[in-house]
Amino acid sequence: MVVTNHQRSTAIVIRNDGSKVTLVPMKSGKLSARTVSFAEFRTEWRETGYALSLALTTFLTHVMRWGASLEAARGLEKLAARDRFVVASLF
């Protein structure tokens, strides 16, 4: 899921277990994952209409250039692999 906050920061949710949400906000430099409570997530972040595949491409390109924490890199890669599998099964 691609989300944005009131400061117009864009992030990708890499994990949601119902009580905590882990997301990777786009920023300059090395990306890192951030974990917040589900209640905080619902008040601060809103889902966007931005395509997940396009956002993943942008984020992964940023990771290749600037780097990311291990949790952020693994989360984005798993999400990209899942997205590829879902799209491939449609054809």
PDB file of N, CA and C in Angstrom:
ATOM      1  N   MET A   1       0.844  -1.169   0.000  1.00  0.00           N
ATOM      2  CA  MET A   1       0.000   0.000   0.000  1.00  0.00           C
ATOM      3  C   MET A   1       0.894   1.237   0.000  1.00  0.00           C
ATOM      4  N   VAL A   2       0.564   2.190  -0.816  1.00  0.00           N
ATOM      5  CA  VAL A   2       1.288   3.459  -0.878  1.00  0.00           C
ATOM      6  C   VAL A   2       0.476   4.488  -0.104  1.00  0.00           C
ATOM      7  N   VAL A   3       1.127   5.177   0.827  1.00  0.00           N
ATOM      8  CA  VAL A   3       0.437   6.140   1.680  1.00  0.00           C
ATOM      9  C   VAL A   3       1.171   7.470   1.682  1.00  0.00           C
ATOM     10  N   THR A   4       0.462   8.506   2.112  1.00  0.00           N
ATOM     11  CA  THR A   4       1.049   9.834   2.251  1.00  0.00           C
ATOM     12  C   THR A   4       0.535  10.454   3.548  1.00  0.00           C
ATOM     13  N   ASN A   5       1.304  11.398   4.100  1.00  0.00           N
ATOM     14  CA  ASN A   5       0.856  12.069   5.316  1.00  0.00           C
ATOM     15  C   ASN A   5       0.572  13.540   5.037  1.00  0.00           C
ATOM     16  N   HIS A   6       0.231  14.297   6.074  1.00  0.00           N
ATOM     17  CA  HIS A   6      -0.125  15.706   5.885  1.00  0.00           C
ATOM     18  C   HIS A   6       1.061  16.562   5.456  1.00  0.00           C
ATOM     19  N   GLN A   7       2.290  16.056   5.632  1.00  0.00           N
ATOM     20  CA  GLN A   7       3.481  16.782   5.184  1.00  0.00           C
ATOM     21  C   GLN A   7       3.867  16.398   3.752  1.00  0.00           C
ATOM     22  N   ARG A   8       2.998  15.624   3.106  1.00  0.00           N
ATOM     23  CA  ARG A   8       3.170  15.166   1.728  1.00  0.00           C
ATOM     24  C   ARG A   8       4.346  14.210   1.554  1.00  0.00           C
ATOM     25  N   SER A   9       4.696  13.497   2.606  1.00  0.00           N
ATOM     26  CA  SER A   9       5.704  12.443   2.513  1.00  0.00           C
ATOM     27  C   SER A   9       5.023  11.179   2.011  1.00  0.00           C
ATOM     28  N   THR A  10       5.685  10.489   1.125  1.00  0.00           N
ATOM     29  CA  THR A  10       5.155   9.241   0.580  1.00  0.00           C
ATOM     30  C   THR A  10       5.881   8.073   1.230  1.00  0.00           C
ATOM     31  N   ALA A  11       5.134   7.006   1.499  1.00  0.00           N
ATOM     32  CA  ALA A  11       5.728   5.816   2.116  1.00  0.00           C
ATOM     33  C   ALA A  11       5.043   4.576   1.557  1.00  0.00           C
ATOM     34  N   ILE A  12       5.730   3.447   1.683  1.00  0.00           N
ATOM     35  CA  ILE A  12       5.158   2.153   1.307  1.00  0.00           C
ATOM     36  C   ILE A  12       5.062   1.317   2.575  1.00  0.00           C
ATOM     37  N   VAL A  13       3.884   0.729   2.803  1.00  0.00           N
ATOM     38  CA  VAL A  13       3.681  -0.150   3.941  1.00  0.00           C
ATOM     39  C   VAL A  13       4.263  -1.515   3.588  1.00  0.00           C
ATOM     40  N   ILE A  14       5.198  -1.993   4.411  1.00  0.00           N
ATOM     41  CA  ILE A  14       5.808  -3.294   4.139  1.00  0.00           C
ATOM     42  C   ILE A  14       5.286  -4.380   5.082  1.00  0.00           C
ATOM     43  N   ARG A  15       4.644  -3.972   6.175  1.00  0.00           N
ATOM     44  CA  ARG A  15       4.090  -4.963   7.103  1.00  0.00           C
ATOM     45  C   ARG A  15       2.963  -4.323   7.908  1.00  0.00           C
ATOM     46  N   ASN A  16       1.872  -5.082   8.088  1.00  0.00           N
ATOM     47  CA  ASN A  16       0.747  -4.636   8.892  1.00  0.00           C
ATOM     48  C   ASN A  16       0.182  -5.855   9.609  1.00  0.00           C
ATOM     49  N   ASP A  17       0.370  -5.911  10.932  1.00  0.00           N
ATOM     50  CA  ASP A  17      -0.129  -7.071  11.673  1.00  0.00           C
ATOM     51  C   ASP A  17      -1.407  -6.765  12.451  1.00  0.00           C
ATOM     52  N   GLY A  18      -1.999  -5.615  12.203  1.00  0.00           N
ATOM     53  CA  GLY A  18      -3.232  -5.240  12.877  1.00  0.00           C
ATOM     54  C   GLY A  18      -3.017  -4.370  14.099  1.00  0.00           C
ATOM     55  N   SER A  19      -1.887  -4.518  14.776  1.00  0.00           N
ATOM     56  CA  SER A  19      -1.596  -3.667  15.930  1.00  0.00           C
ATOM     57  C   SER A  19      -0.432  -2.714  15.653  1.00  0.00           C
ATOM     58  N   LYS A  20       0.472  -3.133  14.779  1.00  0.00           N
ATOM     59  CA  LYS A  20       1.602  -2.290  14.391  1.00  0.00           C
ATOM     60  C   LYS A  20       1.752  -2.301  12.877  1.00  0.00           C
ATOM     61  N   VAL A  21       2.193  -1.178  12.344  1.00  0.00           N
ATOM     62  CA  VAL A  21       2.403  -1.028  10.905  1.00  0.00           C
ATOM     63  C   VAL A  21       3.849  -0.603  10.685  1.00  0.00           C
ATOM     64  N   THR A  22       4.530  -1.293   9.781  1.00  0.00           N
ATOM     65  CA  THR A  22       5.898  -0.926   9.418  1.00  0.00           C
ATOM     66  C   THR A  22       5.867  -0.347   8.017  1.00  0.00           C
ATOM     67  N   LEU A  23       6.418   0.850   7.880  1.00  0.00           N
ATOM     68  CA  LEU A  23       6.429   1.513   6.576  1.00  0.00           C
ATOM     69  C   LEU A  23       7.803   2.078   6.289  1.00  0.00           C
ATOM     70  N   VAL A  24       8.039   2.333   5.011  1.00  0.00           N
ATOM     71  CA  VAL A  24       9.319   2.907   4.562  1.00  0.00           C
ATOM     72  C   VAL A  24       9.011   4.251   3.915  1.00  0.00           C
ATOM     73  N   PRO A  25       9.266   5.355   4.642  1.00  0.00           N
ATOM     74  CA  PRO A  25       9.035   6.678   4.056  1.00  0.00           C
ATOM     75  C   PRO A  25      10.154   7.044   3.071  1.00  0.00           C
ATOM     76  N   MET A  26       9.777   7.704   2.001  1.00  0.00           N
ATOM     77  CA  MET A  26      10.759   8.193   1.032  1.00  0.00           C
ATOM     78  C   MET A  26      11.414   9.437   1.624  1.00  0.00           C
ATOM     79  N   LYS A  27      12.731   9.473   1.573  1.00  0.00           N
ATOM     80  CA  LYS A  27      13.484  10.629   2.045  1.00  0.00           C
ATOM     81  C   LYS A  27      14.807  10.657   1.303  1.00  0.00           C
ATOM     82  N   SER A  28      15.526  11.734   1.446  1.00  0.00           N
ATOM     83  CA  SER A  28      16.842  11.788   0.808  1.00  0.00           C
ATOM     84  C   SER A  28      17.799  10.908   1.604  1.00  0.00           C
ATOM     85  N   GLY A  29      18.745  10.321   0.919  1.00  0.00           N
ATOM     86  CA  GLY A  29      19.719   9.463   1.580  1.00  0.00           C
ATOM     87  C   GLY A  29      19.203   8.057   1.802  1.00  0.00           C
ATOM     88  N   LYS A  30      19.779   7.383   2.773  1.00  0.00           N
ATOM     89  CA  LYS A  30      19.473   5.993   3.075  1.00  0.00           C
ATOM     90  C   LYS A  30      18.049   5.848   3.637  1.00  0.00           C
ATOM     91  N   LEU A  31      17.285   4.901   3.077  1.00  0.00           N
ATOM     92  CA  LEU A  31      15.922   4.660   3.549  1.00  0.00           C
ATOM     93  C   LEU A  31      15.946   3.744   4.768  1.00  0.00           C
ATOM     94  N   SER A  32      14.994   3.942   5.660  1.00  0.00           N
ATOM     95  CA  SER A  32      14.882   3.077   6.825  1.00  0.00           C
ATOM     96  C   SER A  32      13.407   2.833   7.128  1.00  0.00           C
ATOM     97  N   ALA A  33      13.147   1.714   7.765  1.00  0.00           N
ATOM     98  CA  ALA A  33      11.779   1.349   8.120  1.00  0.00           C
ATOM     99  C   ALA A  33      11.385   2.045   9.419  1.00  0.00           C
ATOM    100  N   ARG A  34      10.098   2.306   9.542  1.00  0.00           N
ATOM    101  CA  ARG A  34       9.559   2.956  10.735  1.00  0.00           C
ATOM    102  C   ARG A  34       8.332   2.167  11.176  1.00  0.00           C
ATOM    103  N   THR A  35       8.257   1.802  12.444  1.00  0.00           N
ATOM    104  CA  THR A  35       7.120   1.059  12.965  1.00  0.00           C
ATOM    105  C   THR A  35       6.306   1.965  13.874  1.00  0.00           C
ATOM    106  N   VAL A  36       4.997   2.006  13.623  1.00  0.00           N
ATOM    107  CA  VAL A  36       4.073   2.821  14.423  1.00  0.00           C
ATOM    108  C   VAL A  36       2.875   1.962  14.805  1.00  0.00           C
ATOM    109  N   SER A  37       2.151   2.399  15.815  1.00  0.00           N
ATOM    110  CA  SER A  37       0.934   1.680  16.188  1.00  0.00           C
ATOM    111  C   SER A  37      -0.107   1.863  15.088  1.00  0.00           C
ATOM    112  N   PHE A  38      -1.043   0.924  15.010  1.00  0.00           N
ATOM    113  CA  PHE A  38      -2.074   1.009  13.977  1.00  0.00           C
ATOM    114  C   PHE A  38      -2.905   2.271  14.143  1.00  0.00           C
ATOM    115  N   ALA A  39      -3.204   2.657  15.387  1.00  0.00           N
ATOM    116  CA  ALA A  39      -3.990   3.877  15.645  1.00  0.00           C
ATOM    117  C   ALA A  39      -3.261   5.119  15.132  1.00  0.00           C
ATOM    118  N   GLU A  40      -1.966   5.197  15.404  1.00  0.00           N
ATOM    119  CA  GLU A  40      -1.171   6.337  14.919  1.00  0.00           C
ATOM    120  C   GLU A  40      -1.114   6.342  13.392  1.00  0.00           C
ATOM    121  N   PHE A  41      -0.973   5.167  12.817  1.00  0.00           N
ATOM    122  CA  PHE A  41      -0.933   5.053  11.360  1.00  0.00           C
ATOM    123  C   PHE A  41      -2.231   5.585  10.750  1.00  0.00           C
ATOM    124  N   ARG A  42      -3.380   5.190  11.312  1.00  0.00           N
ATOM    125  CA  ARG A  42      -4.679   5.609  10.764  1.00  0.00           C
ATOM    126  C   ARG A  42      -4.887   7.116  10.871  1.00  0.00           C
ATOM    127  N   THR A  43      -4.337   7.765  11.902  1.00  0.00           N
ATOM    128  CA  THR A  43      -4.527   9.212  12.039  1.00  0.00           C
ATOM    129  C   THR A  43      -3.539  10.013  11.200  1.00  0.00           C
ATOM    130  N   GLU A  44      -2.331   9.494  11.031  1.00  0.00           N
ATOM    131  CA  GLU A  44      -1.283  10.257  10.343  1.00  0.00           C
ATOM    132  C   GLU A  44      -1.208   9.996   8.838  1.00  0.00           C
ATOM    133  N   TRP A  45      -1.510   8.771   8.384  1.00  0.00           N
ATOM    134  CA  TRP A  45      -1.281   8.388   6.998  1.00  0.00           C
ATOM    135  C   TRP A  45      -2.594   8.105   6.273  1.00  0.00           C
ATOM    136  N   ARG A  46      -2.636   8.418   4.972  1.00  0.00           N
ATOM    137  CA  ARG A  46      -3.795   8.155   4.104  1.00  0.00           C
ATOM    138  C   ARG A  46      -3.323   7.435   2.852  1.00  0.00           C
ATOM    139  N   GLU A  47      -4.119   6.479   2.396  1.00  0.00           N
ATOM    140  CA  GLU A  47      -3.781   5.736   1.181  1.00  0.00           C
ATOM    141  C   GLU A  47      -3.894   6.655  -0.028  1.00  0.00           C
ATOM    142  N   THR A  48      -2.976   6.479  -0.971  1.00  0.00           N
ATOM    143  CA  THR A  48      -2.994   7.276  -2.200  1.00  0.00           C
ATOM    144  C   THR A  48      -3.468   6.400  -3.357  1.00  0.00           C
ATOM    145  N   GLY A  49      -3.738   7.009  -4.470  1.00  0.00           N
ATOM    146  CA  GLY A  49      -4.123   6.276  -5.664  1.00  0.00           C
ATOM    147  C   GLY A  49      -2.916   5.896  -6.512  1.00  0.00           C
ATOM    148  N   TYR A  50      -1.722   6.121  -5.988  1.00  0.00           N
ATOM    149  CA  TYR A  50      -0.483   5.848  -6.712  1.00  0.00           C
ATOM    150  C   TYR A  50      -0.298   4.345  -6.876  1.00  0.00           C
ATOM    151  N   ALA A  51       0.070   3.905  -8.055  1.00  0.00           N
ATOM    152  CA  ALA A  51       0.238   2.476  -8.336  1.00  0.00           C
ATOM    153  C   ALA A  51       1.407   1.899  -7.534  1.00  0.00           C
ATOM    154  N   LEU A  52       1.166   0.763  -6.887  1.00  0.00           N
ATOM    155  CA  LEU A  52       2.194   0.127  -6.071  1.00  0.00           C
ATOM    156  C   LEU A  52       3.414  -0.255  -6.903  1.00  0.00           C
ATOM    157  N   SER A  53       3.202  -0.798  -8.090  1.00  0.00           N
ATOM    158  CA  SER A  53       4.337  -1.222  -8.914  1.00  0.00           C
ATOM    159  C   SER A  53       5.230  -0.039  -9.288  1.00  0.00           C
ATOM    160  N   LEU A  54       4.633   1.088  -9.592  1.00  0.00           N
ATOM    161  CA  LEU A  54       5.408   2.286  -9.926  1.00  0.00           C
ATOM    162  C   LEU A  54       6.156   2.812  -8.706  1.00  0.00           C
ATOM    163  N   ALA A  55       5.493   2.813  -7.561  1.00  0.00           N
ATOM    164  CA  ALA A  55       6.142   3.259  -6.324  1.00  0.00           C
ATOM    165  C   ALA A  55       7.299   2.339  -5.951  1.00  0.00           C
ATOM    166  N   LEU A  56       7.098   1.033  -6.087  1.00  0.00           N
ATOM    167  CA  LEU A  56       8.163   0.077  -5.779  1.00  0.00           C
ATOM    168  C   LEU A  56       9.378   0.303  -6.663  1.00  0.00           C
ATOM    169  N   THR A  57       9.152   0.559  -7.934  1.00  0.00           N
ATOM    170  CA  THR A  57      10.255   0.835  -8.858  1.00  0.00           C
ATOM    171  C   THR A  57      11.030   2.066  -8.404  1.00  0.00           C
ATOM    172  N   THR A  58      10.329   3.107  -8.019  1.00  0.00           N
ATOM    173  CA  THR A  58      10.962   4.334  -7.556  1.00  0.00           C
ATOM    174  C   THR A  58      11.756   4.088  -6.275  1.00  0.00           C
ATOM    175  N   PHE A  59      11.153   3.392  -5.324  1.00  0.00           N
ATOM    176  CA  PHE A  59      11.819   3.122  -4.050  1.00  0.00           C
ATOM    177  C   PHE A  59      13.039   2.226  -4.241  1.00  0.00           C
ATOM    178  N   LEU A  60      12.912   1.171  -5.047  1.00  0.00           N
ATOM    179  CA  LEU A  60      14.035   0.251  -5.250  1.00  0.00           C
ATOM    180  C   LEU A  60      15.183   0.922  -6.005  1.00  0.00           C
ATOM    181  N   THR A  61      14.873   1.826  -6.924  1.00  0.00           N
ATOM    182  CA  THR A  61      15.904   2.600  -7.604  1.00  0.00           C
ATOM    183  C   THR A  61      16.642   3.483  -6.599  1.00  0.00           C
ATOM    184  N   HIS A  62      15.892   4.077  -5.697  1.00  0.00           N
ATOM    185  CA  HIS A  62      16.485   4.906  -4.647  1.00  0.00           C
ATOM    186  C   HIS A  62      17.392   4.063  -3.741  1.00  0.00           C
ATOM    187  N   VAL A  63      16.941   2.852  -3.396  1.00  0.00           N
ATOM    188  CA  VAL A  63      17.734   1.947  -2.550  1.00  0.00           C
ATOM    189  C   VAL A  63      19.044   1.585  -3.240  1.00  0.00           C
ATOM    190  N   MET A  64      18.999   1.303  -4.534  1.00  0.00           N
ATOM    191  CA  MET A  64      20.218   0.942  -5.258  1.00  0.00           C
ATOM    192  C   MET A  64      21.212   2.101  -5.274  1.00  0.00           C
ATOM    193  N   ARG A  65      20.711   3.304  -5.322  1.00  0.00           N
ATOM    194  CA  ARG A  65      21.605   4.463  -5.396  1.00  0.00           C
ATOM    195  C   ARG A  65      22.103   4.917  -4.024  1.00  0.00           C
ATOM    196  N   TRP A  66      21.203   4.971  -3.035  1.00  0.00           N
ATOM    197  CA  TRP A  66      21.535   5.551  -1.743  1.00  0.00           C
ATOM    198  C   TRP A  66      21.595   4.544  -0.592  1.00  0.00           C
ATOM    199  N   GLY A  67      21.030   3.353  -0.790  1.00  0.00           N
ATOM    200  CA  GLY A  67      21.057   2.345   0.257  1.00  0.00           C
ATOM    201  C   GLY A  67      19.820   2.383   1.142  1.00  0.00           C
ATOM    202  N   ALA A  68      19.713   1.374   1.986  1.00  0.00           N
ATOM    203  CA  ALA A  68      18.584   1.267   2.911  1.00  0.00           C
ATOM    204  C   ALA A  68      18.972   0.351   4.054  1.00  0.00           C
ATOM    205  N   SER A  69      18.255   0.474   5.141  1.00  0.00           N
ATOM    206  CA  SER A  69      18.470  -0.450   6.250  1.00  0.00           C
ATOM    207  C   SER A  69      18.073  -1.852   5.790  1.00  0.00           C
ATOM    208  N   LEU A  70      18.556  -2.858   6.481  1.00  0.00           N
ATOM    209  CA  LEU A  70      18.265  -4.236   6.105  1.00  0.00           C
ATOM    210  C   LEU A  70      16.760  -4.511   6.126  1.00  0.00           C
ATOM    211  N   GLU A  71      16.067  -4.034   7.163  1.00  0.00           N
ATOM    212  CA  GLU A  71      14.621  -4.254   7.261  1.00  0.00           C
ATOM    213  C   GLU A  71      13.875  -3.603   6.101  1.00  0.00           C
ATOM    214  N   ALA A  72      14.248  -2.381   5.758  1.00  0.00           N
ATOM    215  CA  ALA A  72      13.588  -1.674   4.659  1.00  0.00           C
ATOM    216  C   ALA A  72      13.858  -2.360   3.327  1.00  0.00           C
ATOM    217  N   ALA A  73      15.117  -2.723   3.076  1.00  0.00           N
ATOM    218  CA  ALA A  73      15.474  -3.368   1.807  1.00  0.00           C
ATOM    219  C   ALA A  73      14.767  -4.715   1.655  1.00  0.00           C
ATOM    220  N   ARG A  74      14.781  -5.523   2.702  1.00  0.00           N
ATOM    221  CA  ARG A  74      14.111  -6.829   2.634  1.00  0.00           C
ATOM    222  C   ARG A  74      12.603  -6.683   2.461  1.00  0.00           C
ATOM    223  N   GLY A  75      12.008  -5.748   3.173  1.00  0.00           N
ATOM    224  CA  GLY A  75      10.567  -5.540   3.064  1.00  0.00           C
ATOM    225  C   GLY A  75      10.155  -5.116   1.665  1.00  0.00           C
ATOM    226  N   LEU A  76      10.907  -4.200   1.072  1.00  0.00           N
ATOM    227  CA  LEU A  76      10.601  -3.745  -0.285  1.00  0.00           C
ATOM    228  C   LEU A  76      10.812  -4.861  -1.299  1.00  0.00           C
ATOM    229  N   GLU A  77      11.874  -5.636  -1.137  1.00  0.00           N
ATOM    230  CA  GLU A  77      12.136  -6.756  -2.059  1.00  0.00           C
ATOM    231  C   GLU A  77      11.043  -7.817  -1.978  1.00  0.00           C
ATOM    232  N   LYS A  78      10.606  -8.151  -0.762  1.00  0.00           N
ATOM    233  CA  LYS A  78       9.526  -9.133  -0.600  1.00  0.00           C
ATOM    234  C   LYS A  78       8.235  -8.632  -1.236  1.00  0.00           C
ATOM    235  N   LEU A  79       7.952  -7.361  -1.043  1.00  0.00           N
ATOM    236  CA  LEU A  79       6.750  -6.774  -1.632  1.00  0.00           C
ATOM    237  C   LEU A  79       6.839  -6.791  -3.155  1.00  0.00           C
ATOM    238  N   ALA A  80       8.003  -6.484  -3.696  1.00  0.00           N
ATOM    239  CA  ALA A  80       8.191  -6.499  -5.149  1.00  0.00           C
ATOM    240  C   ALA A  80       8.043  -7.916  -5.694  1.00  0.00           C
ATOM    241  N   ALA A  81       8.600  -8.895  -4.990  1.00  0.00           N
ATOM    242  CA  ALA A  81       8.489 -10.294  -5.431  1.00  0.00           C
ATOM    243  C   ALA A  81       7.034 -10.751  -5.402  1.00  0.00           C
ATOM    244  N   ARG A  82       6.314 -10.389  -4.372  1.00  0.00           N
ATOM    245  CA  ARG A  82       4.890 -10.745  -4.276  1.00  0.00           C
ATOM    246  C   ARG A  82       4.086 -10.076  -5.397  1.00  0.00           C
ATOM    247  N   ASP A  83       4.407  -8.810  -5.666  1.00  0.00           N
ATOM    248  CA  ASP A  83       3.711  -8.069  -6.717  1.00  0.00           C
ATOM    249  C   ASP A  83       3.960  -8.700  -8.080  1.00  0.00           C
ATOM    250  N   ARG A  84       5.200  -9.131  -8.348  1.00  0.00           N
ATOM    251  CA  ARG A  84       5.513  -9.795  -9.612  1.00  0.00           C
ATOM    252  C   ARG A  84       4.763 -11.101  -9.756  1.00  0.00           C
ATOM    253  N   PHE A  85       4.654 -11.868  -8.667  1.00  0.00           N
ATOM    254  CA  PHE A  85       3.963 -13.151  -8.676  1.00  0.00           C
ATOM    255  C   PHE A  85       2.479 -12.956  -8.962  1.00  0.00           C
ATOM    256  N   VAL A  86       1.860 -11.972  -8.350  1.00  0.00           N
ATOM    257  CA  VAL A  86       0.426 -11.715  -8.556  1.00  0.00           C
ATOM    258  C   VAL A  86       0.159 -11.302  -9.993  1.00  0.00           C
ATOM    259  N   VAL A  87       0.972 -10.415 -10.536  1.00  0.00           N
ATOM    260  CA  VAL A  87       0.783  -9.963 -11.908  1.00  0.00           C
ATOM    261  C   VAL A  87       1.042 -11.120 -12.890  1.00  0.00           C
ATOM    262  N   ALA A  88       2.067 -11.916 -12.648  1.00  0.00           N
ATOM    263  CA  ALA A  88       2.390 -13.036 -13.527  1.00  0.00           C
ATOM    264  C   ALA A  88       1.272 -14.065 -13.557  1.00  0.00           C
ATOM    265  N   SER A  89       0.589 -14.256 -12.442  1.00  0.00           N
ATOM    266  CA  SER A  89      -0.480 -15.261 -12.406  1.00  0.00           C
ATOM    267  C   SER A  89      -1.721 -14.813 -13.172  1.00  0.00           C
ATOM    268  N   LEU A  90      -1.819 -13.535 -13.508  1.00  0.00           N
ATOM    269  CA  LEU A  90      -2.973 -13.039 -14.264  1.00  0.00           C
ATOM    270  C   LEU A  90      -2.882 -13.413 -15.743  1.00  0.00           C
ATOM    271  N   PHE A  91      -1.689 -13.741 -16.226  1.00  0.00           N
ATOM    272  CA  PHE A  91      -1.506 -13.998 -17.657  1.00  0.00           C
ATOM    273  C   PHE A  91      -1.271 -15.434 -17.965  1.00  0.00           C
TER     274      PHE A  91
END
